[in-house]
Amino acid sequence: TANQVAEQTSSSTQGGGPFSFLTDAFETILKIMDSGLEAVHVPYSYGFAIILLTIFVKIATFPLTKVSVESSLSLQQLQPRVKELQERYAGNQEQLQQETAKLYQNAGVNPLAGCLPTLATIPVFIGLYRALTQAADDGLLTEGFFWIPSLGGPTTMSAQKAGTGMSWLLPFENGAPPVGWHDGLAYLSLPILLVISQFVSQQIVSPPKSDNPQQ
């Protein structure tokens, strides 16, 4: 039955992995948040619980993200001077490396400072992703969220692993996706929104100095 399949998928998802403790912890927090929102009669409780959990994770990792972003911005601010050194010592790579290292040292910038905080947050977000995937496979995300028909998506991880993850969209049946145009377009709107949000985030993070060379 469908319940047996869900249980088998859930047990295989929970069965291991270096970040299983994070996955289980995030899923437990998600359930607690959902119960709290349901208690105060908040609609789309699981959808808002996911948003709150994501905000919670973002706040928890903000100090590391802040260090990474500040390091990246500092490196970008030094790029004009780095380019000057590259032009000046184009024929002397050893001197170029020495002068570049001296530039970073005088500016108090470590080129590798932004890498370690980013690496430290990777396990956290992998755990979050697996928690949401596990919750979907456990059948917890069947309710919709505004225009989205189901928070669990049009397919499952087991279907994706079996190579049938696109069966909700293709092949068309009578000129429409198997799930229908309404649900199909609702799901397809999500990657579009993702691209837009990533573009806006990149514009916010990018320093305004990018316009200076054109002036």
PDB file of N, CA and C in Angstrom, residues 141-207:
ATOM      1  N   LEU A 141       3.762  16.524   4.296  1.00  0.00           N
ATOM      2  CA  LEU A 141       3.647  17.759   3.521  1.00  0.00           C
ATOM      3  C   LEU A 141       2.642  17.604   2.376  1.00  0.00           C
ATOM      4  N   THR A 142       1.534  16.975   2.654  1.00  0.00           N
ATOM      5  CA  THR A 142       0.531  16.767   1.604  1.00  0.00           C
ATOM      6  C   THR A 142      -0.382  17.974   1.422  1.00  0.00           C
ATOM      7  N   GLU A 143      -0.439  18.863   2.413  1.00  0.00           N
ATOM      8  CA  GLU A 143      -1.326  20.018   2.283  1.00  0.00           C
ATOM      9  C   GLU A 143      -0.714  21.057   1.354  1.00  0.00           C
ATOM     10  N   GLY A 144      -1.563  21.922   0.829  1.00  0.00           N
ATOM     11  CA  GLY A 144      -1.100  22.959  -0.081  1.00  0.00           C
ATOM     12  C   GLY A 144      -0.603  24.181   0.659  1.00  0.00           C
ATOM     13  N   PHE A 145      -0.155  25.153  -0.130  1.00  0.00           N
ATOM     14  CA  PHE A 145       0.320  26.417   0.438  1.00  0.00           C
ATOM     15  C   PHE A 145       0.029  27.508  -0.585  1.00  0.00           C
ATOM     16  N   PHE A 146      -1.020  28.283  -0.298  1.00  0.00           N
ATOM     17  CA  PHE A 146      -1.515  29.291  -1.226  1.00  0.00           C
ATOM     18  C   PHE A 146      -1.805  28.632  -2.582  1.00  0.00           C
ATOM     19  N   TRP A 147      -1.067  28.996  -3.641  1.00  0.00           N
ATOM     20  CA  TRP A 147      -1.386  28.438  -4.951  1.00  0.00           C
ATOM     21  C   TRP A 147      -0.710  27.095  -5.212  1.00  0.00           C
ATOM     22  N   ILE A 148       0.182  26.659  -4.313  1.00  0.00           N
ATOM     23  CA  ILE A 148       0.902  25.406  -4.502  1.00  0.00           C
ATOM     24  C   ILE A 148       0.002  24.246  -4.086  1.00  0.00           C
ATOM     25  N   PRO A 149      -0.251  23.290  -4.968  1.00  0.00           N
ATOM     26  CA  PRO A 149      -1.179  22.195  -4.629  1.00  0.00           C
ATOM     27  C   PRO A 149      -0.711  21.344  -3.453  1.00  0.00           C
ATOM     28  N   SER A 150       0.593  21.056  -3.375  1.00  0.00           N
ATOM     29  CA  SER A 150       1.106  20.211  -2.307  1.00  0.00           C
ATOM     30  C   SER A 150       2.525  20.635  -1.964  1.00  0.00           C
ATOM     31  N   LEU A 151       2.805  20.775  -0.667  1.00  0.00           N
ATOM     32  CA  LEU A 151       4.156  21.148  -0.242  1.00  0.00           C
ATOM     33  C   LEU A 151       5.162  20.045  -0.544  1.00  0.00           C
ATOM     34  N   GLY A 152       4.690  18.822  -0.637  1.00  0.00           N
ATOM     35  CA  GLY A 152       5.564  17.712  -0.950  1.00  0.00           C
ATOM     36  C   GLY A 152       5.971  17.667  -2.402  1.00  0.00           C
ATOM     37  N   GLY A 153       5.366  18.495  -3.217  1.00  0.00           N
ATOM     38  CA  GLY A 153       5.692  18.517  -4.637  1.00  0.00           C
ATOM     39  C   GLY A 153       4.890  17.502  -5.424  1.00  0.00           C
ATOM     40  N   PRO A 154       5.039  17.528  -6.737  1.00  0.00           N
ATOM     41  CA  PRO A 154       4.252  16.638  -7.592  1.00  0.00           C
ATOM     42  C   PRO A 154       4.795  15.221  -7.659  1.00  0.00           C
ATOM     43  N   THR A 155       5.961  14.985  -7.041  1.00  0.00           N
ATOM     44  CA  THR A 155       6.568  13.655  -7.099  1.00  0.00           C
ATOM     45  C   THR A 155       7.214  13.341  -5.763  1.00  0.00           C
ATOM     46  N   THR A 156       7.837  12.198  -5.652  1.00  0.00           N
ATOM     47  CA  THR A 156       8.505  11.784  -4.422  1.00  0.00           C
ATOM     48  C   THR A 156       9.955  11.439  -4.712  1.00  0.00           C
ATOM     49  N   MET A 157      10.755  11.356  -3.657  1.00  0.00           N
ATOM     50  CA  MET A 157      12.153  11.001  -3.831  1.00  0.00           C
ATOM     51  C   MET A 157      12.294   9.586  -4.386  1.00  0.00           C
ATOM     52  N   SER A 158      11.419   8.685  -3.931  1.00  0.00           N
ATOM     53  CA  SER A 158      11.484   7.316  -4.441  1.00  0.00           C
ATOM     54  C   SER A 158      11.205   7.282  -5.930  1.00  0.00           C
ATOM     55  N   ALA A 159      10.248   8.125  -6.401  1.00  0.00           N
ATOM     56  CA  ALA A 159       9.951   8.180  -7.836  1.00  0.00           C
ATOM     57  C   ALA A 159      11.124   8.777  -8.602  1.00  0.00           C
ATOM     58  N   GLN A 160      11.775   9.781  -8.010  1.00  0.00           N
ATOM     59  CA  GLN A 160      12.935  10.386  -8.665  1.00  0.00           C
ATOM     60  C   GLN A 160      14.077   9.385  -8.790  1.00  0.00           C
ATOM     61  N   LYS A 161      14.297   8.601  -7.728  1.00  0.00           N
ATOM     62  CA  LYS A 161      15.355   7.604  -7.780  1.00  0.00           C
ATOM     63  C   LYS A 161      15.023   6.514  -8.797  1.00  0.00           C
ATOM     64  N   ALA A 162      13.734   6.266  -8.998  1.00  0.00           N
ATOM     65  CA  ALA A 162      13.321   5.249  -9.961  1.00  0.00           C
ATOM     66  C   ALA A 162      13.322   5.784 -11.390  1.00  0.00           C
ATOM     67  N   GLY A 163      13.624   7.072 -11.554  1.00  0.00           N
ATOM     68  CA  GLY A 163      13.686   7.656 -12.886  1.00  0.00           C
ATOM     69  C   GLY A 163      12.350   8.116 -13.426  1.00  0.00           C
ATOM     70  N   THR A 164      11.344   8.229 -12.544  1.00  0.00           N
ATOM     71  CA  THR A 164      10.013   8.666 -12.988  1.00  0.00           C
ATOM     72  C   THR A 164       9.627   9.989 -12.336  1.00  0.00           C
ATOM     73  N   GLY A 165      10.616  10.775 -11.982  1.00  0.00           N
ATOM     74  CA  GLY A 165      10.342  12.026 -11.285  1.00  0.00           C
ATOM     75  C   GLY A 165       9.634  13.068 -12.122  1.00  0.00           C
ATOM     76  N   MET A 166       9.679  12.941 -13.459  1.00  0.00           N
ATOM     77  CA  MET A 166       9.023  13.903 -14.346  1.00  0.00           C
ATOM     78  C   MET A 166       7.696  13.385 -14.878  1.00  0.00           C
ATOM     79  N   SER A 167       7.213  12.288 -14.313  1.00  0.00           N
ATOM     80  CA  SER A 167       5.974  11.702 -14.827  1.00  0.00           C
ATOM     81  C   SER A 167       4.763  12.594 -14.581  1.00  0.00           C
ATOM     82  N   TRP A 168       4.892  13.549 -13.658  1.00  0.00           N
ATOM     83  CA  TRP A 168       3.780  14.473 -13.416  1.00  0.00           C
ATOM     84  C   TRP A 168       3.652  15.502 -14.530  1.00  0.00           C
ATOM     85  N   LEU A 169       4.742  15.705 -15.271  1.00  0.00           N
ATOM     86  CA  LEU A 169       4.754  16.731 -16.316  1.00  0.00           C
ATOM     87  C   LEU A 169       4.727  16.143 -17.722  1.00  0.00           C
ATOM     88  N   LEU A 170       5.464  15.073 -17.917  1.00  0.00           N
ATOM     89  CA  LEU A 170       5.582  14.454 -19.235  1.00  0.00           C
ATOM     90  C   LEU A 170       5.387  12.946 -19.125  1.00  0.00           C
ATOM     91  N   PRO A 171       4.860  12.323 -20.178  1.00  0.00           N
ATOM     92  CA  PRO A 171       4.352  12.923 -21.431  1.00  0.00           C
ATOM     93  C   PRO A 171       2.955  13.518 -21.248  1.00  0.00           C
ATOM     94  N   PHE A 172       2.614  14.440 -22.123  1.00  0.00           N
ATOM     95  CA  PHE A 172       1.302  15.071 -22.065  1.00  0.00           C
ATOM     96  C   PHE A 172       0.208  14.033 -22.324  1.00  0.00           C
ATOM     97  N   GLU A 173      -0.919  14.286 -21.704  1.00  0.00           N
ATOM     98  CA  GLU A 173      -2.113  13.466 -21.921  1.00  0.00           C
ATOM     99  C   GLU A 173      -3.241  14.369 -22.386  1.00  0.00           C
ATOM    100  N   ASN A 174      -3.676  14.155 -23.615  1.00  0.00           N
ATOM    101  CA  ASN A 174      -4.730  14.999 -24.206  1.00  0.00           C
ATOM    102  C   ASN A 174      -4.340  16.474 -24.200  1.00  0.00           C
ATOM    103  N   GLY A 175      -3.045  16.726 -24.498  1.00  0.00           N
ATOM    104  CA  GLY A 175      -2.578  18.104 -24.605  1.00  0.00           C
ATOM    105  C   GLY A 175      -2.314  18.792 -23.291  1.00  0.00           C
ATOM    106  N   ALA A 176      -2.218  18.064 -22.205  1.00  0.00           N
ATOM    107  CA  ALA A 176      -1.985  18.664 -20.892  1.00  0.00           C
ATOM    108  C   ALA A 176      -1.095  17.743 -20.064  1.00  0.00           C
ATOM    109  N   PRO A 177      -0.378  18.289 -19.093  1.00  0.00           N
ATOM    110  CA  PRO A 177       0.412  17.436 -18.196  1.00  0.00           C
ATOM    111  C   PRO A 177      -0.496  16.481 -17.433  1.00  0.00           C
ATOM    112  N   PRO A 178       0.004  15.347 -16.973  1.00  0.00           N
ATOM    113  CA  PRO A 178      -0.826  14.403 -16.215  1.00  0.00           C
ATOM    114  C   PRO A 178      -1.505  15.015 -14.999  1.00  0.00           C
ATOM    115  N   VAL A 179      -0.865  16.025 -14.365  1.00  0.00           N
ATOM    116  CA  VAL A 179      -1.485  16.657 -13.195  1.00  0.00           C
ATOM    117  C   VAL A 179      -2.429  17.781 -13.581  1.00  0.00           C
ATOM    118  N   GLY A 180      -2.512  18.097 -14.887  1.00  0.00           N
ATOM    119  CA  GLY A 180      -3.357  19.203 -15.343  1.00  0.00           C
ATOM    120  C   GLY A 180      -2.567  20.491 -15.436  1.00  0.00           C
ATOM    121  N   TRP A 181      -3.089  21.416 -16.247  1.00  0.00           N
ATOM    122  CA  TRP A 181      -2.381  22.678 -16.445  1.00  0.00           C
ATOM    123  C   TRP A 181      -2.352  23.518 -15.178  1.00  0.00           C
ATOM    124  N   HIS A 182      -3.421  23.510 -14.393  1.00  0.00           N
ATOM    125  CA  HIS A 182      -3.471  24.345 -13.192  1.00  0.00           C
ATOM    126  C   HIS A 182      -2.360  23.968 -12.220  1.00  0.00           C
ATOM    127  N   ASP A 183      -2.306  22.683 -11.862  1.00  0.00           N
ATOM    128  CA  ASP A 183      -1.276  22.252 -10.919  1.00  0.00           C
ATOM    129  C   ASP A 183       0.110  22.307 -11.553  1.00  0.00           C
ATOM    130  N   GLY A 184       0.188  21.960 -12.848  1.00  0.00           N
ATOM    131  CA  GLY A 184       1.475  21.978 -13.524  1.00  0.00           C
ATOM    132  C   GLY A 184       2.106  23.361 -13.531  1.00  0.00           C
ATOM    133  N   LEU A 185       1.319  24.385 -13.891  1.00  0.00           N
ATOM    134  CA  LEU A 185       1.838  25.750 -13.901  1.00  0.00           C
ATOM    135  C   LEU A 185       2.166  26.230 -12.492  1.00  0.00           C
ATOM    136  N   ALA A 186       1.389  25.775 -11.509  1.00  0.00           N
ATOM    137  CA  ALA A 186       1.670  26.160 -10.121  1.00  0.00           C
ATOM    138  C   ALA A 186       3.036  25.648  -9.683  1.00  0.00           C
ATOM    139  N   TYR A 187       3.340  24.407 -10.017  1.00  0.00           N
ATOM    140  CA  TYR A 187       4.646  23.850  -9.663  1.00  0.00           C
ATOM    141  C   TYR A 187       5.765  24.494 -10.475  1.00  0.00           C
ATOM    142  N   LEU A 188       5.515  24.752 -11.760  1.00  0.00           N
ATOM    143  CA  LEU A 188       6.553  25.339 -12.612  1.00  0.00           C
ATOM    144  C   LEU A 188       6.870  26.776 -12.223  1.00  0.00           C
ATOM    145  N   SER A 189       5.962  27.436 -11.509  1.00  0.00           N
ATOM    146  CA  SER A 189       6.223  28.812 -11.088  1.00  0.00           C
ATOM    147  C   SER A 189       7.303  28.878 -10.012  1.00  0.00           C
ATOM    148  N   LEU A 190       7.518  27.779  -9.300  1.00  0.00           N
ATOM    149  CA  LEU A 190       8.483  27.791  -8.197  1.00  0.00           C
ATOM    150  C   LEU A 190       9.927  27.980  -8.667  1.00  0.00           C
ATOM    151  N   PRO A 191      10.400  27.241  -9.688  1.00  0.00           N
ATOM    152  CA  PRO A 191      11.771  27.520 -10.146  1.00  0.00           C
ATOM    153  C   PRO A 191      11.943  28.927 -10.703  1.00  0.00           C
ATOM    154  N   ILE A 192      10.875  29.478 -11.294  1.00  0.00           N
ATOM    155  CA  ILE A 192      10.956  30.851 -11.796  1.00  0.00           C
ATOM    156  C   ILE A 192      11.149  31.823 -10.627  1.00  0.00           C
ATOM    157  N   LEU A 193      10.370  31.615  -9.566  1.00  0.00           N
ATOM    158  CA  LEU A 193      10.512  32.463  -8.386  1.00  0.00           C
ATOM    159  C   LEU A 193      11.888  32.289  -7.748  1.00  0.00           C
ATOM    160  N   LEU A 194      12.418  31.064  -7.800  1.00  0.00           N
ATOM    161  CA  LEU A 194      13.747  30.813  -7.245  1.00  0.00           C
ATOM    162  C   LEU A 194      14.810  31.608  -8.001  1.00  0.00           C
ATOM    163  N   VAL A 195      14.736  31.605  -9.322  1.00  0.00           N
ATOM    164  CA  VAL A 195      15.707  32.338 -10.131  1.00  0.00           C
ATOM    165  C   VAL A 195      15.622  33.834  -9.836  1.00  0.00           C
ATOM    166  N   ILE A 196      14.405  34.347  -9.734  1.00  0.00           N
ATOM    167  CA  ILE A 196      14.215  35.779  -9.451  1.00  0.00           C
ATOM    168  C   ILE A 196      14.789  36.130  -8.075  1.00  0.00           C
ATOM    169  N   SER A 197      14.503  35.293  -7.075  1.00  0.00           N
ATOM    170  CA  SER A 197      14.994  35.576  -5.722  1.00  0.00           C
ATOM    171  C   SER A 197      16.516  35.510  -5.662  1.00  0.00           C
ATOM    172  N   GLN A 198      17.124  34.562  -6.390  1.00  0.00           N
ATOM    173  CA  GLN A 198      18.574  34.467  -6.413  1.00  0.00           C
ATOM    174  C   GLN A 198      19.194  35.694  -7.082  1.00  0.00           C
ATOM    175  N   PHE A 199      18.550  36.163  -8.143  1.00  0.00           N
ATOM    176  CA  PHE A 199      19.046  37.354  -8.833  1.00  0.00           C
ATOM    177  C   PHE A 199      18.979  38.574  -7.920  1.00  0.00           C
ATOM    178  N   VAL A 200      17.853  38.737  -7.227  1.00  0.00           N
ATOM    179  CA  VAL A 200      17.698  39.879  -6.320  1.00  0.00           C
ATOM    180  C   VAL A 200      18.718  39.798  -5.189  1.00  0.00           C
ATOM    181  N   SER A 201      18.928  38.578  -4.646  1.00  0.00           N
ATOM    182  CA  SER A 201      19.889  38.412  -3.565  1.00  0.00           C
ATOM    183  C   SER A 201      21.297  38.769  -4.031  1.00  0.00           C
ATOM    184  N   GLN A 202      21.623  38.365  -5.253  1.00  0.00           N
ATOM    185  CA  GLN A 202      22.945  38.679  -5.790  1.00  0.00           C
ATOM    186  C   GLN A 202      23.138  40.175  -5.966  1.00  0.00           C
ATOM    187  N   GLN A 203      22.069  40.857  -6.398  1.00  0.00           N
ATOM    188  CA  GLN A 203      22.153  42.301  -6.569  1.00  0.00           C
ATOM    189  C   GLN A 203      22.326  43.015  -5.240  1.00  0.00           C
ATOM    190  N   ILE A 204      21.703  42.477  -4.191  1.00  0.00           N
ATOM    191  CA  ILE A 204      21.822  43.092  -2.872  1.00  0.00           C
ATOM    192  C   ILE A 204      23.230  42.917  -2.322  1.00  0.00           C
ATOM    193  N   VAL A 205      23.796  41.719  -2.521  1.00  0.00           N
ATOM    194  CA  VAL A 205      25.122  41.422  -1.987  1.00  0.00           C
ATOM    195  C   VAL A 205      26.222  42.130  -2.762  1.00  0.00           C
ATOM    196  N   SER A 206      26.030  42.301  -4.082  1.00  0.00           N
ATOM    197  CA  SER A 206      27.071  42.903  -4.914  1.00  0.00           C
ATOM    198  C   SER A 206      27.324  44.340  -4.487  1.00  0.00           C
ATOM    199  N   PRO A 207      28.558  44.740  -4.348  1.00  0.00           N
ATOM    200  CA  PRO A 207      28.881  46.106  -3.917  1.00  0.00           C
ATOM    201  C   PRO A 207      28.583  47.108  -5.014  1.00  0.00           C
TER     202      PRO A 207
END
